[in-house]
Tab-separated table of C-alpha atoms in Angstrom:
chain	number	residue	atom	x	y	z
A	15	UNK	CA	12.768	-0.271	69.315
A	16	UNK	CA	10.764	2.370	71.164
A	17	UNK	CA	8.556	4.731	69.201
A	18	UNK	CA	9.861	8.309	69.289
A	19	UNK	CA	6.876	9.682	71.180
A	20	UNK	CA	7.405	7.110	73.929
A	21	UNK	CA	11.148	7.713	74.242
A	22	UNK	CA	10.568	9.990	77.191
A	23	UNK	CA	14.230	10.884	77.664
A	24	UNK	CA	14.000	12.591	74.274
A	25	UNK	CA	10.767	14.576	74.406
A	26	UNK	CA	11.329	16.880	71.447
A	27	UNK	CA	9.321	20.072	71.155
A	28	UNK	CA	10.379	20.556	67.551
A	29	UNK	CA	8.513	17.382	66.559
A	30	UNK	CA	5.645	17.243	69.037
A	31	UNK	CA	4.365	20.820	68.814
A	32	UNK	CA	2.805	22.406	65.755
A	33	UNK	CA	5.354	24.561	63.880
A	34	UNK	CA	3.255	27.735	64.138
A	35	UNK	CA	2.875	27.307	67.899
A	36	UNK	CA	6.587	26.738	68.296
A	37	UNK	CA	7.454	29.818	66.239
A	38	UNK	CA	5.104	31.968	68.299
A	39	UNK	CA	6.511	30.632	71.527
A	40	UNK	CA	10.172	30.884	70.568
A	41	UNK	CA	10.050	34.520	69.549
A	42	UNK	CA	12.519	36.551	71.612
A	43	UNK	CA	12.849	33.768	74.160
A	44	UNK	CA	16.300	32.305	73.474
A	45	UNK	CA	19.186	32.542	75.946
A	46	UNK	CA	22.807	31.750	75.108
A	47	UNK	CA	25.442	30.188	77.371
A	48	UNK	CA	29.140	29.409	77.108
A	49	UNK	CA	30.709	26.090	78.079
A	50	UNK	CA	30.889	25.870	81.868
A	51	UNK	CA	28.210	28.499	82.506
A	52	UNK	CA	25.775	27.642	85.282
A	53	UNK	CA	22.163	27.809	84.114
A	54	UNK	CA	20.778	27.382	87.597
A	55	UNK	CA	22.036	26.515	91.086
A	56	UNK	CA	20.493	24.464	93.904
A	57	UNK	CA	17.974	26.575	95.846
A	58	UNK	CA	17.262	28.826	92.851
A	59	UNK	CA	13.526	29.370	92.407
A	60	UNK	CA	11.906	26.829	90.082
A	61	UNK	CA	9.975	29.137	87.783
A	62	UNK	CA	10.888	27.812	84.328
A	63	UNK	CA	11.270	24.727	82.196
A	64	UNK	CA	14.094	24.778	79.635
A	65	UNK	CA	14.353	23.374	76.143
A	66	UNK	CA	17.787	22.800	74.594
A	67	UNK	CA	17.809	24.418	71.158
A	68	UNK	CA	21.530	23.965	70.511
A	69	UNK	CA	24.441	22.415	72.396
A	70	UNK	CA	24.492	20.216	75.504
A	71	UNK	CA	23.420	20.621	79.116
A	72	UNK	CA	24.626	18.583	82.081
A	73	UNK	CA	22.493	18.080	85.192
A	74	UNK	CA	24.653	17.383	88.241
A	75	UNK	CA	24.696	17.271	92.015
A	76	UNK	CA	27.579	16.920	94.467
A	77	UNK	CA	28.140	14.480	97.284
A	78	UNK	CA	29.187	15.602	100.755
A	79	UNK	CA	32.738	14.740	99.750
A	80	UNK	CA	32.509	17.120	96.766
A	81	UNK	CA	32.273	14.357	94.162
A	82	UNK	CA	30.306	15.296	91.057
A	83	UNK	CA	27.317	13.069	90.283
A	84	UNK	CA	26.097	13.431	86.692
A	85	UNK	CA	22.363	12.812	86.484
A	86	UNK	CA	21.813	13.518	82.786
A	87	UNK	CA	23.425	15.000	79.679
A	88	UNK	CA	20.839	16.474	77.339
A	89	UNK	CA	20.923	17.669	73.731
A	90	UNK	CA	18.802	19.472	71.161
A	91	UNK	CA	15.057	19.157	71.636
A	92	UNK	CA	15.278	17.804	75.191
A	93	UNK	CA	13.889	19.550	78.239
A	94	UNK	CA	15.018	19.927	81.840
A	95	UNK	CA	13.887	21.584	85.035
A	96	UNK	CA	10.593	19.752	84.592
A	97	UNK	CA	10.166	19.013	88.312
A	98	UNK	CA	8.838	22.557	88.640
A	99	UNK	CA	5.632	21.138	87.169
A	100	UNK	CA	5.278	18.906	90.237
A	101	UNK	CA	5.385	21.846	92.608
A	102	UNK	CA	9.143	21.993	93.202
A	103	UNK	CA	9.761	25.475	94.591
A	104	UNK	CA	13.585	25.393	94.554
A	105	UNK	CA	16.082	23.559	92.364
A	106	UNK	CA	17.862	20.609	93.961
A	107	UNK	CA	20.726	20.305	91.474
A	108	UNK	CA	22.956	22.239	89.074
A	109	UNK	CA	22.365	22.710	85.355
A	110	UNK	CA	25.557	23.461	83.406
A	111	UNK	CA	26.190	24.280	79.756
A	112	UNK	CA	28.757	21.747	78.566
A	113	UNK	CA	29.275	22.870	74.974
A	114	UNK	CA	29.718	26.209	73.256
A	115	UNK	CA	27.500	27.760	72.231
A	116	UNK	CA	24.544	26.326	74.160
A	117	UNK	CA	21.220	27.910	73.249
A	118	UNK	CA	18.158	27.446	75.462
A	119	UNK	CA	14.512	28.363	75.254
A	120	UNK	CA	13.209	29.001	78.808
A	121	UNK	CA	9.497	28.435	79.291
A	122	UNK	CA	7.750	30.090	82.215
A	123	UNK	CA	5.412	27.791	84.126
A	124	UNK	CA	2.181	29.553	83.014
A	125	UNK	CA	3.278	29.262	79.373
A	126	UNK	CA	4.174	25.623	79.894
A	127	UNK	CA	0.758	24.822	81.356
A	128	UNK	CA	-0.845	26.516	78.354
A	129	UNK	CA	1.218	24.411	75.927
A	130	UNK	CA	0.282	21.252	77.810
A	131	UNK	CA	-3.415	22.115	77.732
A	132	UNK	CA	-3.249	22.850	74.002
A	133	UNK	CA	-1.361	19.666	73.126
A	134	UNK	CA	-2.559	16.561	74.951
A	135	UNK	CA	0.188	14.335	73.530
A	136	UNK	CA	2.858	16.744	74.689
A	137	UNK	CA	1.327	17.056	78.165
A	138	UNK	CA	1.187	13.277	78.532
A	139	UNK	CA	4.802	12.980	77.409
A	140	UNK	CA	5.953	15.510	79.998
A	141	UNK	CA	4.398	13.608	82.902
A	142	UNK	CA	5.673	10.292	81.530
A	143	UNK	CA	9.110	11.880	81.228
A	144	UNK	CA	9.157	12.866	84.885
A	145	UNK	CA	8.237	9.363	86.062
A	146	UNK	CA	10.650	7.755	83.632
A	147	UNK	CA	13.582	9.901	84.746
A	148	UNK	CA	12.925	9.137	88.409
A	149	UNK	CA	12.950	5.386	87.704
A	150	UNK	CA	16.015	5.740	85.488
A	151	UNK	CA	17.918	7.566	88.213
A	152	UNK	CA	16.992	4.875	90.737
A	153	UNK	CA	18.332	2.190	88.373
A	154	UNK	CA	21.529	4.151	87.809
A	155	UNK	CA	22.260	4.542	91.523
A	156	UNK	CA	21.475	0.861	92.065
A	157	UNK	CA	23.937	-0.030	89.290
A	158	UNK	CA	26.654	2.161	90.817
A	159	UNK	CA	26.308	0.262	94.074
A	160	UNK	CA	26.070	-3.289	92.771
A	161	UNK	CA	27.431	-3.589	89.205
A	162	UNK	CA	30.927	-3.432	87.741
A	163	UNK	CA	31.889	-0.783	85.208
A	164	UNK	CA	31.594	-2.974	82.114
A	165	UNK	CA	28.099	-4.098	83.089
A	166	UNK	CA	27.091	-0.482	83.696
A	167	UNK	CA	28.359	0.524	80.254
A	168	UNK	CA	26.609	-2.401	78.549
A	169	UNK	CA	23.363	-1.645	80.373
A	170	UNK	CA	23.642	2.001	79.316
A	171	UNK	CA	24.176	1.036	75.670
A	172	UNK	CA	21.151	-1.278	75.792
A	173	UNK	CA	19.125	1.539	77.316
A	174	UNK	CA	20.174	3.866	74.481
A	175	UNK	CA	19.270	1.198	71.928
A	176	UNK	CA	15.851	0.695	73.494
A	177	UNK	CA	15.124	4.424	73.603
A	178	UNK	CA	16.553	5.650	70.298
A	179	UNK	CA	17.890	2.669	68.357
A	180	UNK	CA	17.055	2.007	64.713
A	181	UNK	CA	17.023	-1.596	63.535
A	182	UNK	CA	19.063	-2.193	60.393
A	183	UNK	CA	19.178	-5.864	59.498
A	184	UNK	CA	20.794	-7.668	62.407
A	185	UNK	CA	22.233	-4.422	63.826
A	186	UNK	CA	20.820	-1.679	65.989
A	187	UNK	CA	22.086	1.805	65.106
A	188	UNK	CA	22.161	4.436	67.846
A	189	UNK	CA	22.835	8.028	66.822
A	190	UNK	CA	24.207	10.076	69.706
A	191	UNK	CA	25.991	13.301	70.707
A	192	UNK	CA	27.950	11.978	73.694
A	193	UNK	CA	31.730	12.043	74.039
A	194	UNK	CA	33.547	9.224	75.789
A	195	UNK	CA	33.972	11.606	78.728
A	196	UNK	CA	30.177	11.975	78.781
A	197	UNK	CA	29.762	8.188	78.847
A	198	UNK	CA	32.266	8.006	81.697
A	199	UNK	CA	30.447	10.687	83.694
A	200	UNK	CA	27.080	8.982	83.231
A	201	UNK	CA	28.244	5.549	84.409
A	202	UNK	CA	30.586	6.787	87.137
A	203	UNK	CA	34.059	5.969	85.823
A	204	UNK	CA	37.037	7.474	83.988
A	205	UNK	CA	37.228	8.311	80.292
A	206	UNK	CA	40.216	5.993	79.846
A	207	UNK	CA	38.151	3.093	81.192
A	208	UNK	CA	35.325	3.812	78.739
A	209	UNK	CA	37.811	3.978	75.855
A	210	UNK	CA	39.242	0.585	76.840
A	211	UNK	CA	35.813	-1.007	77.192
A	212	UNK	CA	34.596	0.379	73.863
A	213	UNK	CA	37.700	-1.038	72.198
A	214	UNK	CA	37.137	-4.429	73.860
A	215	UNK	CA	33.520	-4.545	72.680
A	216	UNK	CA	34.612	-3.565	69.179
A	217	UNK	CA	37.375	-6.187	69.148
A	218	UNK	CA	34.838	-8.838	70.198
A	219	UNK	CA	32.565	-7.846	67.309
A	220	UNK	CA	29.747	-6.756	69.597
A	221	UNK	CA	29.727	-3.070	68.583
A	222	UNK	CA	31.273	-0.644	66.145
A	223	UNK	CA	31.298	3.034	66.888
A	224	UNK	CA	32.190	6.513	65.729
A	225	UNK	CA	31.834	9.946	67.258
A	226	UNK	CA	28.121	10.187	66.370
A	227	UNK	CA	27.003	6.590	65.878
A	228	UNK	CA	27.142	3.265	67.669
A	229	UNK	CA	26.297	0.066	65.786
A	230	UNK	CA	25.321	-2.730	68.131
A	231	UNK	CA	25.874	-5.962	66.244
A	232	UNK	CA	25.184	-8.478	69.011
A	233	UNK	CA	22.850	-6.799	71.478
A	234	UNK	CA	22.151	-10.141	73.180
A	235	UNK	CA	25.872	-10.304	74.129
A	236	UNK	CA	26.043	-6.854	75.704
């Protein structure tokens, strides 16, 4: 399974940065949001990077037909808005709080550059994260065009196992914060379909799952 530092989808400031630096940075910088609040809109100025301190954030865009496209659902310790580091002047998507309360730590670009200069490992992880997310989004759109729903779900579970899984005997344990609605949003289907597919995989002995944990028993059969 991937080492934590190289699981770029889960770059975690609480673990990467020194505690005293984090305390100094966090002071008086937290912002709270309620479920459904918009953190930023498309065309808003890209002046900050955000860290999720508590709750969940959904990154979405909308098709011309008004269909919501969920790009990512992020939890504690994860960052978003990172394309500002590449020179993005305006946001190209929406960031929404999808739990209550959601607590964020916004980081102004000058502060972010300072943190990256002071912590080489963190700076490397940020740039790896950006490249990784771009490739991940390309794979997801490709899957939506060419793969059926069950294959998309199985691929997503394997991706989670590769990024955050813990080997336990013959099983891989994936701790997570996603609801079945979140899974459905991320693979482009309905919650009822995800529920049915999870039950099928459980019945076949391939996985077992609870609200916060998925045990993949036969990852080669996903």
